[in-house]
mmCIF file of C-alpha atoms in Angstrom:
data_model
loop_
_atom_site.group_PDB
_atom_site.id
_atom_site.type_symbol
_atom_site.label_atom_id
_atom_site.label_comp_id
_atom_site.label_asym_id
_atom_site.label_seq_id
_atom_site.Cartn_x
_atom_site.Cartn_y
_atom_site.Cartn_z
ATOM 1 C CA UNK A 1438 58.111 90.225 124.363
ATOM 2 C CA UNK A 1439 60.524 87.982 122.721
ATOM 3 C CA UNK A 1440 60.797 84.285 123.151
ATOM 4 C CA UNK A 1441 64.581 84.124 123.362
ATOM 5 C CA UNK A 1442 66.364 84.645 126.496
ATOM 6 C CA UNK A 1443 68.259 87.965 127.161
ATOM 7 C CA UNK A 1444 70.547 87.975 129.989
ATOM 8 C CA UNK A 1445 71.140 90.331 132.201
ATOM 9 C CA UNK A 1446 74.778 92.568 131.916
ATOM 10 C CA UNK A 1447 76.254 90.503 134.970
ATOM 11 C CA UNK A 1448 75.562 86.900 133.715
ATOM 12 C CA UNK A 1449 77.242 87.683 129.982
ATOM 13 C CA UNK A 1450 80.601 86.402 129.218
ATOM 14 C CA UNK A 1451 82.970 86.725 126.566
ATOM 15 C CA UNK A 1452 82.147 88.366 123.253
ATOM 16 C CA UNK A 1453 78.714 88.957 124.552
ATOM 17 C CA UNK A 1454 79.929 91.096 127.650
ATOM 18 C CA UNK A 1455 82.014 92.812 124.989
ATOM 19 C CA UNK A 1456 78.930 93.653 122.947
ATOM 20 C CA UNK A 1457 76.937 94.491 126.222
ATOM 21 C CA UNK A 1458 79.795 96.764 127.497
ATOM 22 C CA UNK A 1459 80.172 98.567 123.983
ATOM 23 C CA UNK A 1460 76.357 99.539 124.178
ATOM 24 C CA UNK A 1461 76.567 100.703 127.977
ATOM 25 C CA UNK A 1462 79.277 102.872 127.134
ATOM 26 C CA UNK A 1463 77.505 104.345 123.583
ATOM 27 C CA UNK A 1464 73.887 104.395 125.244
ATOM 28 C CA UNK A 1465 74.065 103.806 128.763
ATOM 29 C CA UNK A 1466 71.863 100.725 128.672
ATOM 30 C CA UNK A 1467 71.628 97.553 126.925
ATOM 31 C CA UNK A 1468 69.192 97.435 124.096
ATOM 32 C CA UNK A 1469 66.751 94.599 123.357
ATOM 33 C CA UNK A 1470 68.833 94.259 119.980
ATOM 34 C CA UNK A 1471 71.863 93.897 121.514
ATOM 35 C CA UNK A 1472 70.475 91.338 124.177
ATOM 36 C CA UNK A 1473 68.942 89.058 121.679
ATOM 37 C CA UNK A 1474 71.976 89.231 119.338
ATOM 38 C CA UNK A 1475 74.115 88.298 122.167
ATOM 39 C CA UNK A 1476 72.973 84.891 121.283
ATOM 40 C CA UNK A 1477 75.136 84.738 118.491
ATOM 41 C CA UNK A 1478 78.201 87.627 118.760
ATOM 42 C CA UNK A 1479 79.623 86.386 115.813
ATOM 43 C CA UNK A 1480 76.369 87.199 113.474
ATOM 44 C CA UNK A 1481 76.660 90.790 115.213
ATOM 45 C CA UNK A 1482 79.978 91.408 114.037
ATOM 46 C CA UNK A 1483 79.740 90.202 110.835
ATOM 47 C CA UNK A 1484 76.696 92.679 110.516
ATOM 48 C CA UNK A 1485 78.819 95.211 111.736
ATOM 49 C CA UNK A 1486 81.840 94.471 109.375
ATOM 50 C CA UNK A 1487 79.039 94.483 106.601
ATOM 51 C CA UNK A 1488 77.357 97.563 107.470
ATOM 52 C CA UNK A 1489 81.340 98.948 107.705
ATOM 53 C CA UNK A 1490 81.981 97.773 104.447
ATOM 54 C CA UNK A 1491 78.853 99.313 103.284
ATOM 55 C CA UNK A 1492 79.802 102.681 104.414
ATOM 56 C CA UNK A 1493 83.287 103.124 102.997
ATOM 57 C CA UNK A 1494 81.994 105.857 100.858
ATOM 58 C CA UNK A 1495 79.370 107.302 102.794
ATOM 59 C CA UNK A 1496 79.353 109.888 105.489
ATOM 60 C CA UNK A 1497 77.163 109.359 108.422
ATOM 61 C CA UNK A 1498 74.340 111.841 107.135
ATOM 62 C CA UNK A 1499 74.399 109.621 103.797
ATOM 63 C CA UNK A 1500 74.226 106.284 105.901
ATOM 64 C CA UNK A 1501 71.330 107.268 108.366
ATOM 65 C CA UNK A 1502 69.166 108.534 105.091
ATOM 66 C CA UNK A 1503 69.509 105.249 103.689
ATOM 67 C CA UNK A 1504 68.908 103.634 106.824
ATOM 68 C CA UNK A 1505 65.852 105.394 107.870
ATOM 69 C CA UNK A 1506 63.845 104.960 103.797
ATOM 70 C CA UNK A 1507 64.900 101.194 104.426
ATOM 71 C CA UNK A 1508 63.653 100.569 107.718
ATOM 72 C CA UNK A 1509 60.431 102.622 106.939
ATOM 73 C CA UNK A 1510 59.965 100.375 103.871
ATOM 74 C CA UNK A 1511 60.352 97.036 106.154
ATOM 75 C CA UNK A 1512 58.301 98.433 108.960
ATOM 76 C CA UNK A 1513 60.607 98.526 111.493
ATOM 77 C CA UNK A 1514 60.015 100.658 114.317
ATOM 78 C CA UNK A 1515 63.068 99.371 116.173
ATOM 79 C CA UNK A 1516 65.367 101.013 113.571
ATOM 80 C CA UNK A 1517 63.532 103.929 112.642
ATOM 81 C CA UNK A 1518 63.948 104.863 116.236
ATOM 82 C CA UNK A 1519 67.672 103.867 117.109
ATOM 83 C CA UNK A 1520 68.467 105.421 113.933
ATOM 84 C CA UNK A 1521 66.370 108.276 114.353
ATOM 85 C CA UNK A 1522 68.543 108.798 117.429
ATOM 86 C CA UNK A 1523 71.899 108.455 115.923
ATOM 87 C CA UNK A 1524 71.002 110.900 112.922
ATOM 88 C CA UNK A 1525 70.204 113.680 115.926
ATOM 89 C CA UNK A 1526 74.387 113.659 115.403
ATOM 90 C CA UNK A 1527 74.070 114.867 111.469
ATOM 91 C CA UNK A 1528 70.624 115.951 111.038
ATOM 92 C CA UNK A 1529 69.376 118.904 113.183
ATOM 93 C CA UNK A 1530 65.541 117.752 114.623
ATOM 94 C CA UNK A 1531 63.304 119.935 112.785
ATOM 95 C CA UNK A 1532 64.492 118.716 109.631
ATOM 96 C CA UNK A 1533 64.692 115.253 110.868
ATOM 97 C CA UNK A 1534 60.834 115.409 111.824
ATOM 98 C CA UNK A 1535 60.436 116.600 108.118
ATOM 99 C CA UNK A 1536 61.987 114.059 106.154
ATOM 100 C CA UNK A 1537 60.406 111.220 108.811
ATOM 101 C CA UNK A 1538 57.103 111.908 108.099
ATOM 102 C CA UNK A 1539 57.676 112.523 104.179
ATOM 103 C CA UNK A 1540 61.634 112.753 103.051
ATOM 104 C CA UNK A 1541 60.151 114.046 99.252
ATOM 105 C CA UNK A 1542 59.074 117.295 101.084
ATOM 106 C CA UNK A 1543 61.319 117.615 103.897
ATOM 107 C CA UNK A 1544 63.980 120.217 101.840
ATOM 108 C CA UNK A 1545 66.623 117.484 100.718
ATOM 109 C CA UNK A 1546 68.697 117.679 97.860
ATOM 110 C CA UNK A 1547 67.216 115.726 94.761
ATOM 111 C CA UNK A 1548 70.160 113.266 95.154
ATOM 112 C CA UNK A 1549 69.455 112.729 98.843
ATOM 113 C CA UNK A 1550 65.384 112.051 97.905
ATOM 114 C CA UNK A 1551 66.624 109.703 95.154
ATOM 115 C CA UNK A 1552 68.877 107.760 97.610
ATOM 116 C CA UNK A 1553 66.055 107.061 100.255
ATOM 117 C CA UNK A 1554 63.660 106.431 97.015
ATOM 118 C CA UNK A 1555 66.251 103.813 96.122
ATOM 119 C CA UNK A 1556 67.004 102.738 99.438
ATOM 120 C CA UNK A 1557 63.285 101.991 100.077
ATOM 121 C CA UNK A 1558 63.150 100.061 96.496
ATOM 122 C CA UNK A 1559 65.675 97.655 97.517
ATOM 123 C CA UNK A 1560 63.777 96.982 100.829
ATOM 124 C CA UNK A 1561 60.265 96.889 99.354
ATOM 125 C CA UNK A 1562 60.507 95.119 95.964
ATOM 126 C CA UNK A 1563 64.157 94.707 94.857
ATOM 127 C CA UNK A 1564 62.939 92.098 92.429
ATOM 128 C CA UNK A 1565 61.439 94.984 90.107
ATOM 129 C CA UNK A 1566 64.777 97.010 89.997
ATOM 130 C CA UNK A 1567 66.104 97.210 86.640
ATOM 131 C CA UNK A 1568 69.693 99.575 85.604
ATOM 132 C CA UNK A 1569 66.862 102.790 85.451
ATOM 133 C CA UNK A 1570 67.189 103.000 89.056
ATOM 134 C CA UNK A 1571 70.982 102.736 89.205
ATOM 135 C CA UNK A 1572 71.143 104.847 86.229
ATOM 136 C CA UNK A 1573 69.165 107.969 88.184
ATOM 137 C CA UNK A 1574 71.740 107.778 91.005
ATOM 138 C CA UNK A 1575 74.494 108.029 88.379
ATOM 139 C CA UNK A 1576 72.818 110.949 86.525
ATOM 140 C CA UNK A 1577 72.557 112.765 89.928
ATOM 141 C CA UNK A 1578 76.824 112.115 90.363
ATOM 142 C CA UNK A 1579 76.869 108.902 92.509
ATOM 143 C CA UNK A 1580 80.074 106.625 91.466
ATOM 144 C CA UNK A 1581 79.388 102.882 90.867
ATOM 145 C CA UNK A 1582 81.165 101.983 94.224
ATOM 146 C CA UNK A 1583 78.459 104.746 95.876
ATOM 147 C CA UNK A 1584 75.910 103.008 93.923
ATOM 148 C CA UNK A 1585 76.644 99.750 95.300
ATOM 149 C CA UNK A 1586 76.886 100.855 98.894
ATOM 150 C CA UNK A 1587 73.543 102.678 98.942
ATOM 151 C CA UNK A 1588 72.378 99.062 97.819
ATOM 152 C CA UNK A 1589 74.529 97.031 100.380
ATOM 153 C CA UNK A 1590 73.482 99.727 103.404
ATOM 154 C CA UNK A 1591 69.957 99.300 102.236
ATOM 155 C CA UNK A 1592 70.302 95.539 101.963
ATOM 156 C CA UNK A 1593 71.853 95.035 105.342
ATOM 157 C CA UNK A 1594 69.138 97.212 107.251
ATOM 158 C CA UNK A 1595 66.933 94.543 105.728
ATOM 159 C CA UNK A 1596 68.560 91.536 106.928
ATOM 160 C CA UNK A 1597 69.156 92.411 110.693
ATOM 161 C CA UNK A 1598 65.658 94.347 110.799
ATOM 162 C CA UNK A 1599 63.767 90.939 109.549
ATOM 163 C CA UNK A 1600 65.802 88.988 112.104
ATOM 164 C CA UNK A 1601 64.367 91.385 114.730
ATOM 165 C CA UNK A 1602 60.911 90.957 113.426
ATOM 166 C CA UNK A 1603 61.618 87.065 113.067
ATOM 167 C CA UNK A 1604 62.495 86.919 116.696
ATOM 168 C CA UNK A 1605 60.235 89.429 118.374
ATOM 169 C CA UNK A 1606 62.602 91.710 119.452
ATOM 170 C CA UNK A 1607 60.815 94.203 121.991
ATOM 171 C CA UNK A 1608 60.922 98.367 120.492
ATOM 172 C CA UNK A 1609 63.225 100.180 122.744
ATOM 173 C CA UNK A 1610 62.335 103.751 123.180
ATOM 174 C CA UNK A 1611 65.739 105.491 123.284
ATOM 175 C CA UNK A 1612 66.467 108.528 125.462
ATOM 176 C CA UNK A 1613 66.831 111.640 123.687
ATOM 177 C CA UNK A 1614 64.072 111.816 121.575
ATOM 178 C CA UNK A 1615 61.115 114.178 121.823
ATOM 179 C CA UNK A 1616 57.479 113.341 121.545
ATOM 180 C CA UNK A 1617 57.628 115.119 118.380
ATOM 181 C CA UNK A 1618 60.494 113.365 116.562
ATOM 182 C CA UNK A 1619 59.257 109.879 118.487
ATOM 183 C CA UNK A 1620 55.868 110.413 116.522
ATOM 184 C CA UNK A 1621 57.305 111.235 112.687
ATOM 185 C CA UNK A 1622 59.697 108.439 113.115
ATOM 186 C CA UNK A 1623 56.991 105.956 113.742
ATOM 187 C CA UNK A 1624 54.717 107.498 111.310
ATOM 188 C CA UNK A 1625 54.277 105.522 108.052
ATOM 189 C CA UNK A 1626 55.614 102.128 109.738
#
């Protein structure tokens, strides 16, 4: 349990109340990460803006693949579960289970596998990255803008997930995940 005070929906005002209301409308509850980040709504809004800027060249499927790969590389159980739930809108459950367990053996396209490998390397060993990492994505058809956006989305996931780790934010169990999908999303994190 986080030591950070997380107010109840009836206690928040202003921008924090707006964050809570948006989550209640979207999820039906206020996740732990929103409760903690409501202590700095401007930072939460800045993160959301950064994600929107990084997603400019991505459809939701690519965004979720990058996010799931980055979250796995840094061991973010919370982000794997939350984005696994989000991914169900663009990836069927059977495919999502396979890619959560091992995206190399999930029937993804060569480009999707390369994007996920890139996101994992950004998250796990970015200091070792060279032009060859980006060149691989270019060879598979990504433009420079798309490569930059993949890096930004993976790096943004690192920012947010690491803040949640640092603040000991509890991992929510989002509704709508089957036991099999939940187990697959948590494997390897």
